Amino acid sequence: MKTLQVNIVTPDGPVLETEAEMIIASTEAGELGVLPGHIAMVAPLGIGALRVKKDNSTKLVAVNGGFIEVRPDVVTVLATSAEKAESIDIARAKIAEKRAKAILEVEKNAQEFERAELELKRAINRIRVSEGGF
Ligand code: ATP
């Protein structure tokens, strides 16, 4: 089966470099499935999972915004932050979730409210990815 190279990089360094038969990314415009030979494109990513499929198994990576660049045989994800499912500290994500919810209950400042909403989204995404809920 044909494969494509998948590279996920963040400001902290590379998170994943692997071959895949297919990937599914969560872009701001919705889910994007990429097979080898896909036309070249760039799209902004939302907070979601990147699903990397190979040999009938799916690897999950939490991706917290950034860009995906697709070329026919290479997918590069430039992520604001990203964690493989097995690297996620679930206790930390649950604390972040609680903290964000507490802020959202009282915050009046629109900018701070939005910041807490994004923190909550990242935390829920990490919890979901680490539990394999995609
Ligand atoms: P927190 O509030 O827990 O710091 P955050 O969403 O503000 O979370 P980010 O700014 O997105 O954190 O990321 C900072 C760094 O910490 C990144 O390297 C990210 O991969 C890592 N990180 C954040 N949360 C977790 C987690 N639950 N498990 C593993 N790594 C995490």
PDB file of N, CA, C and O in Angstrom, residues 86-129:
ATOM      1  N   GLU A  86      -0.130   9.010  23.916  1.00  0.00           N
ATOM      2  CA  GLU A  86       0.551   8.384  25.056  1.00  0.00           C
ATOM      3  C   GLU A  86       1.413   9.365  25.847  1.00  0.00           C
ATOM      4  O   GLU A  86       1.870   9.047  26.945  1.00  0.00           O
ATOM      5  N   SER A  87       1.637  10.588  25.300  1.00  0.00           N
ATOM      6  CA  SER A  87       2.452  11.576  26.027  1.00  0.00           C
ATOM      7  C   SER A  87       1.588  12.551  26.813  1.00  0.00           C
ATOM      8  O   SER A  87       2.105  13.453  27.466  1.00  0.00           O
ATOM      9  N   ILE A  88       0.271  12.405  26.706  1.00  0.00           N
ATOM     10  CA  ILE A  88      -0.603  13.375  27.376  1.00  0.00           C
ATOM     11  C   ILE A  88      -0.697  13.072  28.871  1.00  0.00           C
ATOM     12  O   ILE A  88      -0.931  11.931  29.270  1.00  0.00           O
ATOM     13  N   ASP A  89      -0.471  14.118  29.651  1.00  0.00           N
ATOM     14  CA  ASP A  89      -0.620  14.027  31.101  1.00  0.00           C
ATOM     15  C   ASP A  89      -2.094  14.345  31.379  1.00  0.00           C
ATOM     16  O   ASP A  89      -2.523  15.502  31.349  1.00  0.00           O
ATOM     17  N   ILE A  90      -2.860  13.291  31.627  1.00  0.00           N
ATOM     18  CA  ILE A  90      -4.310  13.461  31.729  1.00  0.00           C
ATOM     19  C   ILE A  90      -4.686  14.248  32.994  1.00  0.00           C
ATOM     20  O   ILE A  90      -5.622  15.054  32.974  1.00  0.00           O
ATOM     21  N   ALA A  91      -3.918  14.056  34.082  1.00  0.00           N
ATOM     22  CA  ALA A  91      -4.206  14.799  35.323  1.00  0.00           C
ATOM     23  C   ALA A  91      -4.020  16.297  35.076  1.00  0.00           C
ATOM     24  O   ALA A  91      -4.849  17.115  35.496  1.00  0.00           O
ATOM     25  N   ARG A  92      -2.954  16.642  34.354  1.00  0.00           N
ATOM     26  CA  ARG A  92      -2.709  18.057  34.033  1.00  0.00           C
ATOM     27  C   ARG A  92      -3.848  18.618  33.178  1.00  0.00           C
ATOM     28  O   ARG A  92      -4.313  19.744  33.409  1.00  0.00           O
ATOM     29  N   ALA A  93      -4.305  17.838  32.218  1.00  0.00           N
ATOM     30  CA  ALA A  93      -5.399  18.308  31.354  1.00  0.00           C
ATOM     31  C   ALA A  93      -6.683  18.487  32.170  1.00  0.00           C
ATOM     32  O   ALA A  93      -7.448  19.426  31.934  1.00  0.00           O
ATOM     33  N   LYS A  94      -6.907  17.608  33.138  1.00  0.00           N
ATOM     34  CA  LYS A  94      -8.134  17.728  33.955  1.00  0.00           C
ATOM     35  C   LYS A  94      -8.070  18.956  34.850  1.00  0.00           C
ATOM     36  O   LYS A  94      -9.081  19.629  35.078  1.00  0.00           O
ATOM     37  N   ILE A  95      -6.859  19.268  35.352  1.00  0.00           N
ATOM     38  CA  ILE A  95      -6.686  20.489  36.163  1.00  0.00           C
ATOM     39  C   ILE A  95      -6.938  21.717  35.281  1.00  0.00           C
ATOM     40  O   ILE A  95      -7.627  22.659  35.676  1.00  0.00           O
ATOM     41  N   ALA A  96      -6.386  21.693  34.067  1.00  0.00           N
ATOM     42  CA  ALA A  96      -6.564  22.819  33.136  1.00  0.00           C
ATOM     43  C   ALA A  96      -8.053  22.987  32.794  1.00  0.00           C
ATOM     44  O   ALA A  96      -8.560  24.104  32.703  1.00  0.00           O
ATOM     45  N   GLU A  97      -8.752  21.869  32.643  1.00  0.00           N
ATOM     46  CA  GLU A  97     -10.188  21.911  32.334  1.00  0.00           C
ATOM     47  C   GLU A  97     -10.955  22.590  33.476  1.00  0.00           C
ATOM     48  O   GLU A  97     -11.774  23.477  33.252  1.00  0.00           O
ATOM     49  N   LYS A  98     -10.649  22.173  34.720  1.00  0.00           N
ATOM     50  CA  LYS A  98     -11.327  22.742  35.898  1.00  0.00           C
ATOM     51  C   LYS A  98     -11.043  24.234  36.012  1.00  0.00           C
ATOM     52  O   LYS A  98     -11.947  25.037  36.264  1.00  0.00           O
ATOM     53  N   ARG A  99      -9.756  24.582  35.830  1.00  0.00           N
ATOM     54  CA  ARG A  99      -9.349  25.988  35.939  1.00  0.00           C
ATOM     55  C   ARG A  99     -10.089  26.840  34.901  1.00  0.00           C
ATOM     56  O   ARG A  99     -10.627  27.896  35.221  1.00  0.00           O
ATOM     57  N   ALA A 100     -10.157  26.347  33.687  1.00  0.00           N
ATOM     58  CA  ALA A 100     -10.815  27.106  32.615  1.00  0.00           C
ATOM     59  C   ALA A 100     -12.307  27.256  32.906  1.00  0.00           C
ATOM     60  O   ALA A 100     -12.876  28.339  32.727  1.00  0.00           O
ATOM     61  N   LYS A 101     -12.932  26.191  33.401  1.00  0.00           N
ATOM     62  CA  LYS A 101     -14.378  26.259  33.701  1.00  0.00           C
ATOM     63  C   LYS A 101     -14.643  27.274  34.810  1.00  0.00           C
ATOM     64  O   LYS A 101     -15.626  28.023  34.754  1.00  0.00           O
ATOM     65  N   ALA A 102     -13.764  27.293  35.823  1.00  0.00           N
ATOM     66  CA  ALA A 102     -13.938  28.229  36.947  1.00  0.00           C
ATOM     67  C   ALA A 102     -13.812  29.666  36.442  1.00  0.00           C
ATOM     68  O   ALA A 102     -14.582  30.544  36.860  1.00  0.00           O
ATOM     69  N   ILE A 103     -12.869  29.910  35.542  1.00  0.00           N
ATOM     70  CA  ILE A 103     -12.696  31.266  34.982  1.00  0.00           C
ATOM     71  C   ILE A 103     -13.939  31.656  34.182  1.00  0.00           C
ATOM     72  O   ILE A 103     -14.455  32.764  34.315  1.00  0.00           O
ATOM     73  N   LEU A 104     -14.438  30.721  33.374  1.00  0.00           N
ATOM     74  CA  LEU A 104     -15.592  31.023  32.509  1.00  0.00           C
ATOM     75  C   LEU A 104     -16.845  31.386  33.317  1.00  0.00           C
ATOM     76  O   LEU A 104     -17.691  32.144  32.855  1.00  0.00           O
ATOM     77  N   GLU A 105     -16.937  30.869  34.553  1.00  0.00           N
ATOM     78  CA  GLU A 105     -18.118  31.173  35.375  1.00  0.00           C
ATOM     79  C   GLU A 105     -18.141  32.615  35.864  1.00  0.00           C
ATOM     80  O   GLU A 105     -19.214  33.163  36.105  1.00  0.00           O
ATOM     81  N   VAL A 106     -16.949  33.216  36.018  1.00  0.00           N
ATOM     82  CA  VAL A 106     -16.914  34.555  36.622  1.00  0.00           C
ATOM     83  C   VAL A 106     -16.357  35.647  35.703  1.00  0.00           C
ATOM     84  O   VAL A 106     -16.578  36.830  35.959  1.00  0.00           O
ATOM     85  N   GLU A 107     -15.657  35.262  34.654  1.00  0.00           N
ATOM     86  CA  GLU A 107     -14.925  36.253  33.861  1.00  0.00           C
ATOM     87  C   GLU A 107     -15.861  37.178  33.075  1.00  0.00           C
ATOM     88  O   GLU A 107     -16.764  36.715  32.388  1.00  0.00           O
ATOM     89  N   LYS A 108     -15.605  38.505  33.195  1.00  0.00           N
ATOM     90  CA  LYS A 108     -16.427  39.490  32.466  1.00  0.00           C
ATOM     91  C   LYS A 108     -15.663  40.047  31.260  1.00  0.00           C
ATOM     92  O   LYS A 108     -16.263  40.504  30.301  1.00  0.00           O
ATOM     93  N   ASN A 109     -14.343  40.019  31.360  1.00  0.00           N
ATOM     94  CA  ASN A 109     -13.519  40.562  30.272  1.00  0.00           C
ATOM     95  C   ASN A 109     -13.549  39.632  29.060  1.00  0.00           C
ATOM     96  O   ASN A 109     -13.241  38.443  29.175  1.00  0.00           O
ATOM     97  N   ALA A 110     -13.951  40.197  27.909  1.00  0.00           N
ATOM     98  CA  ALA A 110     -14.174  39.360  26.718  1.00  0.00           C
ATOM     99  C   ALA A 110     -12.906  38.617  26.286  1.00  0.00           C
ATOM    100  O   ALA A 110     -12.966  37.442  25.899  1.00  0.00           O
ATOM    101  N   GLN A 111     -11.774  39.309  26.380  1.00  0.00           N
ATOM    102  CA  GLN A 111     -10.512  38.687  25.939  1.00  0.00           C
ATOM    103  C   GLN A 111     -10.113  37.524  26.858  1.00  0.00           C
ATOM    104  O   GLN A 111      -9.691  36.470  26.404  1.00  0.00           O
ATOM    105  N   GLU A 112     -10.274  37.772  28.166  1.00  0.00           N
ATOM    106  CA  GLU A 112      -9.937  36.720  29.143  1.00  0.00           C
ATOM    107  C   GLU A 112     -10.901  35.540  29.014  1.00  0.00           C
ATOM    108  O   GLU A 112     -10.521  34.382  29.177  1.00  0.00           O
ATOM    109  N   PHE A 113     -12.165  35.861  28.711  1.00  0.00           N
ATOM    110  CA  PHE A 113     -13.177  34.824  28.538  1.00  0.00           C
ATOM    111  C   PHE A 113     -12.791  33.934  27.350  1.00  0.00           C
ATOM    112  O   PHE A 113     -12.824  32.703  27.433  1.00  0.00           O
ATOM    113  N   GLU A 114     -12.386  34.591  26.280  1.00  0.00           N
ATOM    114  CA  GLU A 114     -12.006  33.852  25.072  1.00  0.00           C
ATOM    115  C   GLU A 114     -10.767  32.993  25.328  1.00  0.00           C
ATOM    116  O   GLU A 114     -10.681  31.851  24.870  1.00  0.00           O
ATOM    117  N   ARG A 115      -9.823  33.551  26.100  1.00  0.00           N
ATOM    118  CA  ARG A 115      -8.609  32.795  26.432  1.00  0.00           C
ATOM    119  C   ARG A 115      -8.960  31.512  27.214  1.00  0.00           C
ATOM    120  O   ARG A 115      -8.433  30.442  26.953  1.00  0.00           O
ATOM    121  N   ALA A 116      -9.917  31.677  28.165  1.00  0.00           N
ATOM    122  CA  ALA A 116     -10.333  30.523  28.969  1.00  0.00           C
ATOM    123  C   ALA A 116     -11.089  29.500  28.111  1.00  0.00           C
ATOM    124  O   ALA A 116     -10.958  28.288  28.298  1.00  0.00           O
ATOM    125  N   GLU A 117     -11.872  30.015  27.157  1.00  0.00           N
ATOM    126  CA  GLU A 117     -12.598  29.098  26.254  1.00  0.00           C
ATOM    127  C   GLU A 117     -11.623  28.227  25.458  1.00  0.00           C
ATOM    128  O   GLU A 117     -11.838  27.033  25.284  1.00  0.00           O
ATOM    129  N   LEU A 118     -10.532  28.857  25.003  1.00  0.00           N
ATOM    130  CA  LEU A 118      -9.526  28.101  24.241  1.00  0.00           C
ATOM    131  C   LEU A 118      -8.793  27.114  25.134  1.00  0.00           C
ATOM    132  O   LEU A 118      -8.494  25.993  24.731  1.00  0.00           O
ATOM    133  N   GLU A 119      -8.504  27.526  26.374  1.00  0.00           N
ATOM    134  CA  GLU A 119      -7.835  26.608  27.304  1.00  0.00           C
ATOM    135  C   GLU A 119      -8.733  25.385  27.569  1.00  0.00           C
ATOM    136  O   GLU A 119      -8.257  24.248  27.589  1.00  0.00           O
ATOM    137  N   LEU A 120     -10.039  25.662  27.723  1.00  0.00           N
ATOM    138  CA  LEU A 120     -10.988  24.566  27.954  1.00  0.00           C
ATOM    139  C   LEU A 120     -11.015  23.628  26.740  1.00  0.00           C
ATOM    140  O   LEU A 120     -10.995  22.396  26.888  1.00  0.00           O
ATOM    141  N   LYS A 121     -11.019  24.211  25.548  1.00  0.00           N
ATOM    142  CA  LYS A 121     -11.037  23.404  24.320  1.00  0.00           C
ATOM    143  C   LYS A 121      -9.795  22.514  24.226  1.00  0.00           C
ATOM    144  O   LYS A 121      -9.877  21.337  23.884  1.00  0.00           O
ATOM    145  N   ARG A 122      -8.623  23.099  24.549  1.00  0.00           N
ATOM    146  CA  ARG A 122      -7.374  22.317  24.503  1.00  0.00           C
ATOM    147  C   ARG A 122      -7.429  21.179  25.513  1.00  0.00           C
ATOM    148  O   ARG A 122      -7.050  20.042  25.216  1.00  0.00           O
ATOM    149  N   ALA A 123      -7.914  21.489  26.720  1.00  0.00           N
ATOM    150  CA  ALA A 123      -7.952  20.473  27.779  1.00  0.00           C
ATOM    151  C   ALA A 123      -8.898  19.331  27.398  1.00  0.00           C
ATOM    152  O   ALA A 123      -8.547  18.144  27.512  1.00  0.00           O
ATOM    153  N   ILE A 124     -10.093  19.685  26.901  1.00  0.00           N
ATOM    154  CA  ILE A 124     -11.071  18.651  26.523  1.00  0.00           C
ATOM    155  C   ILE A 124     -10.511  17.806  25.375  1.00  0.00           C
ATOM    156  O   ILE A 124     -10.650  16.582  25.356  1.00  0.00           O
ATOM    157  N   ASN A 125      -9.842  18.470  24.436  1.00  0.00           N
ATOM    158  CA  ASN A 125      -9.244  17.744  23.307  1.00  0.00           C
ATOM    159  C   ASN A 125      -8.183  16.761  23.798  1.00  0.00           C
ATOM    160  O   ASN A 125      -8.136  15.604  23.367  1.00  0.00           O
ATOM    161  N   ARG A 126      -7.323  17.221  24.726  1.00  0.00           N
ATOM    162  CA  ARG A 126      -6.266  16.332  25.238  1.00  0.00           C
ATOM    163  C   ARG A 126      -6.874  15.131  25.954  1.00  0.00           C
ATOM    164  O   ARG A 126      -6.404  14.003  25.785  1.00  0.00           O
ATOM    165  N   ILE A 127      -7.900  15.387  26.750  1.00  0.00           N
ATOM    166  CA  ILE A 127      -8.537  14.283  27.495  1.00  0.00           C
ATOM    167  C   ILE A 127      -9.132  13.277  26.503  1.00  0.00           C
ATOM    168  O   ILE A 127      -8.922  12.068  26.614  1.00  0.00           O
ATOM    169  N   ARG A 128      -9.814  13.813  25.491  1.00  0.00           N
ATOM    170  CA  ARG A 128     -10.468  12.947  24.497  1.00  0.00           C
ATOM    171  C   ARG A 128      -9.427  12.132  23.722  1.00  0.00           C
ATOM    172  O   ARG A 128      -9.603  10.928  23.505  1.00  0.00           O
ATOM    173  N   VAL A 129      -8.346  12.786  23.318  1.00  0.00           N
ATOM    174  CA  VAL A 129      -7.303  12.070  22.545  1.00  0.00           C
ATOM    175  C   VAL A 129      -6.654  10.996  23.427  1.00  0.00           C
ATOM    176  O   VAL A 129      -6.451   9.862  22.991  1.00  0.00           O
TER     177      VAL A 129
END
